[in-house]
PDB file of C-alpha atoms in Angstrom:
ATOM      1  CA  MET A1222       0.046   0.012  -0.018  1.00  0.00           C
ATOM      2  CA  GLU A1223       2.818   2.359   0.841  1.00  0.00           C
ATOM      3  CA  HIS A1224       4.436   1.661  -2.387  1.00  0.00           C
ATOM      4  CA  TYR A1225       1.121   2.429  -4.168  1.00  0.00           C
ATOM      5  CA  LEU A1226       0.805   5.770  -2.384  1.00  0.00           C
ATOM      6  CA  HIS A1227       4.309   6.613  -3.290  1.00  0.00           C
ATOM      7  CA  SER A1228       3.658   5.903  -6.966  1.00  0.00           C
ATOM      8  CA  VAL A1229       0.454   8.043  -6.801  1.00  0.00           C
ATOM      9  CA  SER A1230       2.520  10.778  -5.244  1.00  0.00           C
ATOM     10  CA  LYS A1231       5.059  10.712  -8.060  1.00  0.00           C
ATOM     11  CA  ALA A1232       2.407  10.662 -10.700  1.00  0.00           C
ATOM     12  CA  SER A1233       0.689  13.727  -9.060  1.00  0.00           C
ATOM     13  CA  LYS A1234       4.032  15.543  -9.081  1.00  0.00           C
ATOM     14  CA  LYS A1235       4.458  14.700 -12.746  1.00  0.00           C
ATOM     15  CA  PHE A1236       0.966  15.771 -13.521  1.00  0.00           C
ATOM     16  CA  LEU A1237       1.423  19.138 -11.710  1.00  0.00           C
ATOM     17  CA  LYS A1238       4.675  19.732 -13.492  1.00  0.00           C
ATOM     18  CA  LYS A1239       2.927  19.199 -16.819  1.00  0.00           C
ATOM     19  CA  LEU A1240       0.067  21.445 -15.722  1.00  0.00           C
ATOM     20  CA  LYS A1241       2.491  24.116 -14.845  1.00  0.00           C
ATOM     21  CA  LYS A1242       4.240  23.798 -18.180  1.00  0.00           C
ATOM     22  CA  ASN A1243       0.851  24.109 -19.957  1.00  0.00           C
ATOM     23  CA  LYS A1244       0.185  27.307 -18.030  1.00  0.00           C
ATOM     24  CA  GLN A1245       3.438  28.650 -19.205  1.00  0.00           C
ATOM     25  CA  PHE A1246       2.623  27.529 -22.718  1.00  0.00           C
ATOM     26  CA  ARG A1247      -0.841  29.180 -22.398  1.00  0.00           C
ATOM     27  CA  SER A1248       0.761  32.347 -21.109  1.00  0.00           C
ATOM     28  CA  SER A1249       3.334  32.290 -23.909  1.00  0.00           C
ATOM     29  CA  PHE A1250       0.586  31.626 -26.406  1.00  0.00           C
ATOM     30  CA  ILE A1251      -1.534  34.581 -25.101  1.00  0.00           C
ATOM     31  CA  LEU A1252       1.469  36.839 -25.255  1.00  0.00           C
ATOM     32  CA  LEU A1253       2.349  35.726 -28.875  1.00  0.00           C
ATOM     33  CA  ILE A1254      -1.318  36.362 -30.110  1.00  0.00           C
ATOM     34  CA  SER A1255      -1.394  39.725 -28.207  1.00  0.00           C
ATOM     35  CA  GLY A1256       1.943  40.595 -29.926  1.00  0.00           C
ATOM     36  CA  LEU A1257       0.769  39.647 -33.285  1.00  0.00           C
ATOM     37  CA  PHE A1258      -2.466  41.705 -32.824  1.00  0.00           C
ATOM     38  CA  LEU A1259      -0.476  44.807 -31.806  1.00  0.00           C
ATOM     39  CA  LEU A1260       1.827  44.367 -34.756  1.00  0.00           C
ATOM     40  CA  ILE A1261      -1.046  44.070 -37.200  1.00  0.00           C
ATOM     41  CA  PHE A1262      -3.028  46.953 -35.659  1.00  0.00           C
ATOM     42  CA  GLY A1263       0.084  49.124 -35.478  1.00  0.00           C
ATOM     43  CA  GLY A1264       0.902  48.271 -39.089  1.00  0.00           C
ATOM     44  CA  ILE A1265      -2.534  49.281 -40.259  1.00  0.00           C
ATOM     45  CA  ASN A1266      -2.503  52.544 -38.238  1.00  0.00           C
ATOM     46  CA  TYR A1267       1.132  53.224 -39.517  1.00  0.00           C
ATOM     47  CA  TYR A1268      -0.205  52.964 -43.008  1.00  0.00           C
ATOM     48  CA  ARG A1269      -3.114  55.247 -42.217  1.00  0.00           C
ATOM     49  CA  VAL A1270      -0.652  57.793 -40.476  1.00  0.00           C
ATOM     50  CA  ARG A1271       1.686  57.581 -43.389  1.00  0.00           C
ATOM     51  CA  ILE A1272      -0.967  58.814 -45.861  1.00  0.00           C
ATOM     52  CA  LEU A1273      -2.566  61.193 -43.338  1.00  0.00           C
ATOM     53  CA  SER A1274      -5.798  60.927 -44.888  1.00  0.00           C
ATOM     54  CA  PHE A1275      -9.357  61.453 -43.945  1.00  0.00           C
ATOM     55  CA  THR A1276     -11.774  58.590 -44.525  1.00  0.00           C
ATOM     56  CA  LYS A1277     -13.478  60.303 -47.418  1.00  0.00           C
ATOM     57  CA  SER A1278     -12.131  62.748 -49.999  1.00  0.00           C
ATOM     58  CA  PRO A1279     -13.153  66.353 -49.764  1.00  0.00           C
ATOM     59  CA  ILE A1280     -15.164  68.155 -52.369  1.00  0.00           C
ATOM     60  CA  ALA A1281     -12.715  69.563 -54.895  1.00  0.00           C
ATOM     61  CA  ALA A1282     -12.457  73.261 -55.462  1.00  0.00           C
ATOM     62  CA  PRO A1283     -13.569  74.616 -58.734  1.00  0.00           C
ATOM     63  CA  ALA A1284     -11.321  73.742 -61.669  1.00  0.00           C
ATOM     64  CA  THR A1285     -10.593  77.246 -62.640  1.00  0.00           C
ATOM     65  CA  GLN A1286      -8.715  78.618 -59.633  1.00  0.00           C
ATOM     66  CA  ILE A1287      -7.153  82.079 -59.248  1.00  0.00           C
ATOM     67  CA  GLY A1288      -4.210  82.887 -57.137  1.00  0.00           C
ATOM     68  CA  GLU A1289      -0.764  81.510 -56.705  1.00  0.00           C
ATOM     69  CA  TYR A1290       0.324  78.103 -54.933  1.00  0.00           C
ATOM     70  CA  PRO A1291       1.487  78.360 -51.500  1.00  0.00           C
ATOM     71  CA  THR A1292       5.191  77.697 -51.055  1.00  0.00           C
ATOM     72  CA  ARG A1293       5.887  78.354 -47.321  1.00  0.00           C
ATOM     73  CA  ILE A1294       4.062  78.237 -44.010  1.00  0.00           C
ATOM     74  CA  MET A1295       5.229  80.105 -40.970  1.00  0.00           C
ATOM     75  CA  ILE A1296       3.676  79.893 -37.439  1.00  0.00           C
ATOM     76  CA  PRO A1297       6.109  81.736 -35.259  1.00  0.00           C
ATOM     77  CA  SER A1298       4.325  81.116 -31.933  1.00  0.00           C
ATOM     78  CA  ILE A1299       5.011  77.298 -32.229  1.00  0.00           C
ATOM     79  CA  GLY A1300       8.313  77.362 -34.199  1.00  0.00           C
ATOM     80  CA  ILE A1301       6.976  76.160 -37.610  1.00  0.00           C
ATOM     81  CA  ASP A1302       8.708  77.571 -40.661  1.00  0.00           C
ATOM     82  CA  LEU A1303       8.432  75.032 -43.568  1.00  0.00           C
ATOM     83  CA  PRO A1304       8.330  74.830 -47.333  1.00  0.00           C
ATOM     84  CA  ILE A1305       5.192  73.625 -48.793  1.00  0.00           C
ATOM     85  CA  ASP A1306       5.083  70.719 -51.413  1.00  0.00           C
ATOM     86  CA  ILE A1307       2.009  70.034 -53.546  1.00  0.00           C
ATOM     87  CA  GLY A1308      -0.028  66.970 -52.909  1.00  0.00           C
ATOM     88  CA  THR A1309      -3.035  65.303 -54.492  1.00  0.00           C
ATOM     89  CA  ILE A1310      -5.488  62.426 -53.673  1.00  0.00           C
ATOM     90  CA  LYS A1311      -4.903  59.475 -55.847  1.00  0.00           C
ATOM     91  CA  ASP A1312      -7.236  56.530 -55.610  1.00  0.00           C
ATOM     92  CA  GLY A1313      -8.282  57.693 -52.118  1.00  0.00           C
ATOM     93  CA  VAL A1314      -4.739  57.961 -50.806  1.00  0.00           C
ATOM     94  CA  TRP A1315      -3.573  61.340 -49.824  1.00  0.00           C
ATOM     95  CA  GLN A1316      -0.004  62.094 -51.043  1.00  0.00           C
ATOM     96  CA  ILE A1317       2.140  63.721 -48.460  1.00  0.00           C
ATOM     97  CA  SER A1318       5.595  65.073 -48.106  1.00  0.00           C
ATOM     98  CA  TYR A1319       7.872  63.273 -45.634  1.00  0.00           C
ATOM     99  CA  SER A1320       9.814  66.403 -44.820  1.00  0.00           C
ATOM    100  CA  ASN A1321       7.590  69.484 -45.476  1.00  0.00           C
ATOM    101  CA  ALA A1322       4.022  70.616 -45.281  1.00  0.00           C
ATOM    102  CA  THR A1323       1.696  69.699 -48.036  1.00  0.00           C
ATOM    103  CA  PHE A1324      -0.920  71.765 -49.862  1.00  0.00           C
ATOM    104  CA  LEU A1325      -3.882  69.690 -51.219  1.00  0.00           C
ATOM    105  CA  ASP A1326      -3.994  70.772 -54.778  1.00  0.00           C
ATOM    106  CA  SER A1327      -7.752  70.132 -55.075  1.00  0.00           C
ATOM    107  CA  SER A1328      -8.435  72.806 -52.360  1.00  0.00           C
ATOM    108  CA  ALA A1329      -8.516  76.453 -52.982  1.00  0.00           C
ATOM    109  CA  ARG A1330      -5.342  78.593 -53.338  1.00  0.00           C
ATOM    110  CA  PRO A1331      -4.781  81.579 -50.845  1.00  0.00           C
ATOM    111  CA  VAL A1332      -6.842  84.594 -51.725  1.00  0.00           C
ATOM    112  CA  SER A1333      -9.250  82.717 -53.957  1.00  0.00           C
ATOM    113  CA  GLY A1334     -12.170  82.998 -51.714  1.00  0.00           C
ATOM    114  CA  SER A1335     -12.457  79.531 -50.379  1.00  0.00           C
ATOM    115  CA  ASN A1336     -10.799  76.817 -48.127  1.00  0.00           C
ATOM    116  CA  THR A1337      -7.005  76.422 -48.493  1.00  0.00           C
ATOM    117  CA  VAL A1338      -5.941  73.018 -47.034  1.00  0.00           C
ATOM    118  CA  ILE A1339      -2.382  72.356 -45.741  1.00  0.00           C
ATOM    119  CA  TYR A1340      -1.470  69.233 -43.885  1.00  0.00           C
ATOM    120  CA  GLY A1341       1.647  67.504 -42.520  1.00  0.00           C
ATOM    121  CA  HIS A1342       2.931  64.594 -40.533  1.00  0.00           C
ATOM    122  CA  ASN A1343       2.842  64.842 -36.662  1.00  0.00           C
ATOM    123  CA  LYS A1344       6.605  64.911 -36.368  1.00  0.00           C
ATOM    124  CA  LYS A1345       8.514  67.455 -34.411  1.00  0.00           C
ATOM    125  CA  ALA A1346      10.182  68.770 -37.480  1.00  0.00           C
ATOM    126  CA  ILE A1347       6.904  69.220 -39.339  1.00  0.00           C
ATOM    127  CA  PHE A1348       3.452  69.761 -37.640  1.00  0.00           C
ATOM    128  CA  GLY A1349       4.141  67.968 -34.230  1.00  0.00           C
ATOM    129  CA  ASN A1350       3.551  71.447 -32.455  1.00  0.00           C
ATOM    130  CA  LEU A1351       0.403  72.246 -34.277  1.00  0.00           C
ATOM    131  CA  PRO A1352      -1.967  70.940 -31.627  1.00  0.00           C
ATOM    132  CA  TYR A1353      -0.413  73.378 -29.223  1.00  0.00           C
ATOM    133  CA  LEU A1354      -1.321  76.474 -31.397  1.00  0.00           C
ATOM    134  CA  SER A1355      -3.648  78.887 -29.341  1.00  0.00           C
ATOM    135  CA  ILE A1356      -6.669  80.584 -30.707  1.00  0.00           C
ATOM    136  CA  GLY A1357      -5.674  84.140 -31.824  1.00  0.00           C
ATOM    137  CA  GLN A1358      -2.159  83.201 -32.993  1.00  0.00           C
ATOM    138  CA  LYS A1359      -0.926  84.286 -36.503  1.00  0.00           C
ATOM    139  CA  ILE A1360      -0.131  82.047 -39.413  1.00  0.00           C
ATOM    140  CA  PHE A1361       1.617  83.317 -42.510  1.00  0.00           C
ATOM    141  CA  ILE A1362       1.520  81.651 -45.931  1.00  0.00           C
ATOM    142  CA  LYS A1363       3.880  82.771 -48.680  1.00  0.00           C
ATOM    143  CA  THR A1364       2.797  82.196 -52.168  1.00  0.00           C
ATOM    144  CA  GLN A1365       4.773  81.657 -55.535  1.00  0.00           C
ATOM    145  CA  ASP A1366       4.694  85.359 -56.289  1.00  0.00           C
ATOM    146  CA  GLY A1367       6.595  86.180 -53.063  1.00  0.00           C
ATOM    147  CA  VAL A1368       3.448  87.703 -51.187  1.00  0.00           C
ATOM    148  CA  VAL A1369       3.016  86.776 -47.614  1.00  0.00           C
ATOM    149  CA  HIS A1370      -0.608  86.287 -46.559  1.00  0.00           C
ATOM    150  CA  SER A1371      -1.542  86.706 -42.848  1.00  0.00           C
ATOM    151  CA  TYR A1372      -4.161  84.693 -41.138  1.00  0.00           C
ATOM    152  CA  VAL A1373      -5.218  84.320 -37.519  1.00  0.00           C
ATOM    153  CA  ALA A1374      -6.296  81.048 -35.937  1.00  0.00           C
ATOM    154  CA  TYR A1375     -10.046  81.115 -34.779  1.00  0.00           C
ATOM    155  CA  GLN A1376     -10.874  77.395 -34.245  1.00  0.00           C
ATOM    156  CA  LYS A1377      -9.093  74.315 -33.076  1.00  0.00           C
ATOM    157  CA  ASP A1378     -10.654  70.819 -33.229  1.00  0.00           C
ATOM    158  CA  PHE A1379      -9.600  67.290 -32.376  1.00  0.00           C
ATOM    159  CA  VAL A1380     -11.758  65.043 -34.441  1.00  0.00           C
ATOM    160  CA  GLY A1381     -11.935  61.612 -36.135  1.00  0.00           C
ATOM    161  CA  SER A1382     -10.792  60.992 -39.720  1.00  0.00           C
ATOM    162  CA  ASP A1383     -14.414  61.082 -40.835  1.00  0.00           C
ATOM    163  CA  ARG A1384     -14.866  64.916 -40.291  1.00  0.00           C
ATOM    164  CA  VAL A1385     -14.244  65.794 -43.899  1.00  0.00           C
ATOM    165  CA  ASP A1386     -16.655  68.734 -43.730  1.00  0.00           C
ATOM    166  CA  LEU A1387     -13.714  70.682 -42.002  1.00  0.00           C
ATOM    167  CA  ILE A1388     -11.755  70.381 -45.162  1.00  0.00           C
ATOM    168  CA  ASN A1389     -14.475  71.019 -47.876  1.00  0.00           C
ATOM    169  CA  PRO A1390     -14.576  74.145 -49.893  1.00  0.00           C
ATOM    170  CA  THR A1391     -16.178  77.121 -48.183  1.00  0.00           C
ATOM    171  CA  ASN A1392     -17.819  80.441 -49.606  1.00  0.00           C
ATOM    172  CA  LYS A1393     -15.279  82.565 -47.885  1.00  0.00           C
ATOM    173  CA  GLU A1394     -11.535  82.632 -47.732  1.00  0.00           C
ATOM    174  CA  GLU A1395     -10.191  80.324 -45.049  1.00  0.00           C
ATOM    175  CA  LEU A1396      -7.146  78.377 -44.144  1.00  0.00           C
ATOM    176  CA  THR A1397      -7.262  74.814 -42.703  1.00  0.00           C
ATOM    177  CA  ILE A1398      -4.155  73.179 -41.361  1.00  0.00           C
ATOM    178  CA  TYR A1399      -4.165  69.657 -39.863  1.00  0.00           C
ATOM    179  CA  THR A1400      -1.994  66.784 -38.640  1.00  0.00           C
ATOM    180  CA  CYS A1401      -2.599  63.462 -36.908  1.00  0.00           C
ATOM    181  CA  TRP A1402      -3.272  63.265 -33.237  1.00  0.00           C
ATOM    182  CA  GLY A1403      -4.168  60.827 -30.427  1.00  0.00           C
ATOM    183  CA  LEU A1404      -3.546  57.215 -29.816  1.00  0.00           C
ATOM    184  CA  PHE A1405      -1.819  55.621 -32.859  1.00  0.00           C
ATOM    185  CA  ASP A1406      -2.417  59.007 -34.496  1.00  0.00           C
ATOM    186  CA  GLN A1407      -5.916  57.965 -35.548  1.00  0.00           C
ATOM    187  CA  ASN A1408      -7.521  61.399 -34.981  1.00  0.00           C
ATOM    188  CA  ARG A1409      -6.847  64.677 -36.534  1.00  0.00           C
ATOM    189  CA  ALA A1410      -5.853  68.112 -34.885  1.00  0.00           C
ATOM    190  CA  VAL A1411      -7.420  70.781 -37.192  1.00  0.00           C
ATOM    191  CA  ILE A1412      -6.835  74.503 -37.083  1.00  0.00           C
ATOM    192  CA  LYS A1413      -8.880  76.923 -38.884  1.00  0.00           C
ATOM    193  CA  ALA A1414      -7.724  80.349 -39.574  1.00  0.00           C
ATOM    194  CA  ARG A1415      -9.147  83.477 -41.403  1.00  0.00           C
ATOM    195  CA  PRO A1416      -7.357  86.266 -43.168  1.00  0.00           C
ATOM    196  CA  ILE A1417      -6.303  89.336 -41.281  1.00  0.00           C
TER     197      ILE A1417
END
């Protein structure tokens, strides 16, 4: 009988060891699945951030536009002074400069009486400081002809990527600047400014 109990005790110990190993396996498996999920989710969001798009395309400005293309944006209060490249929307993907601000070519040019849209990555060297711009601060846009146009910020919004109405054409001159914001940069920080 004693021999039998000793055998049962050994078998129990082996079983507990296997169970413990299975717990480690389960923990490892859960960590592996979580890691894969974060990698996939992060990759999708990286792609979305890379293109810095809204979920829909805005309404395009009229084909016959007046005015010059913007070439430089300056916001002294938050240390932004950047050249502006021209970007377009191709098959729903917003083209974006990796080192400068980007002017959406389907939006209005400055002084044309509608909404001029300029956007850029949420990187320190580009528009990383944009969310910290205060209402009432001045923004300057230089155009191809060398003229500097002055604006003042009057609205700041933190919105989802579905708020395309903020970048649609308007019936008055306006400047809209935006960048990514929030967890995984899935939201948008949008600044609206009017001419001075």
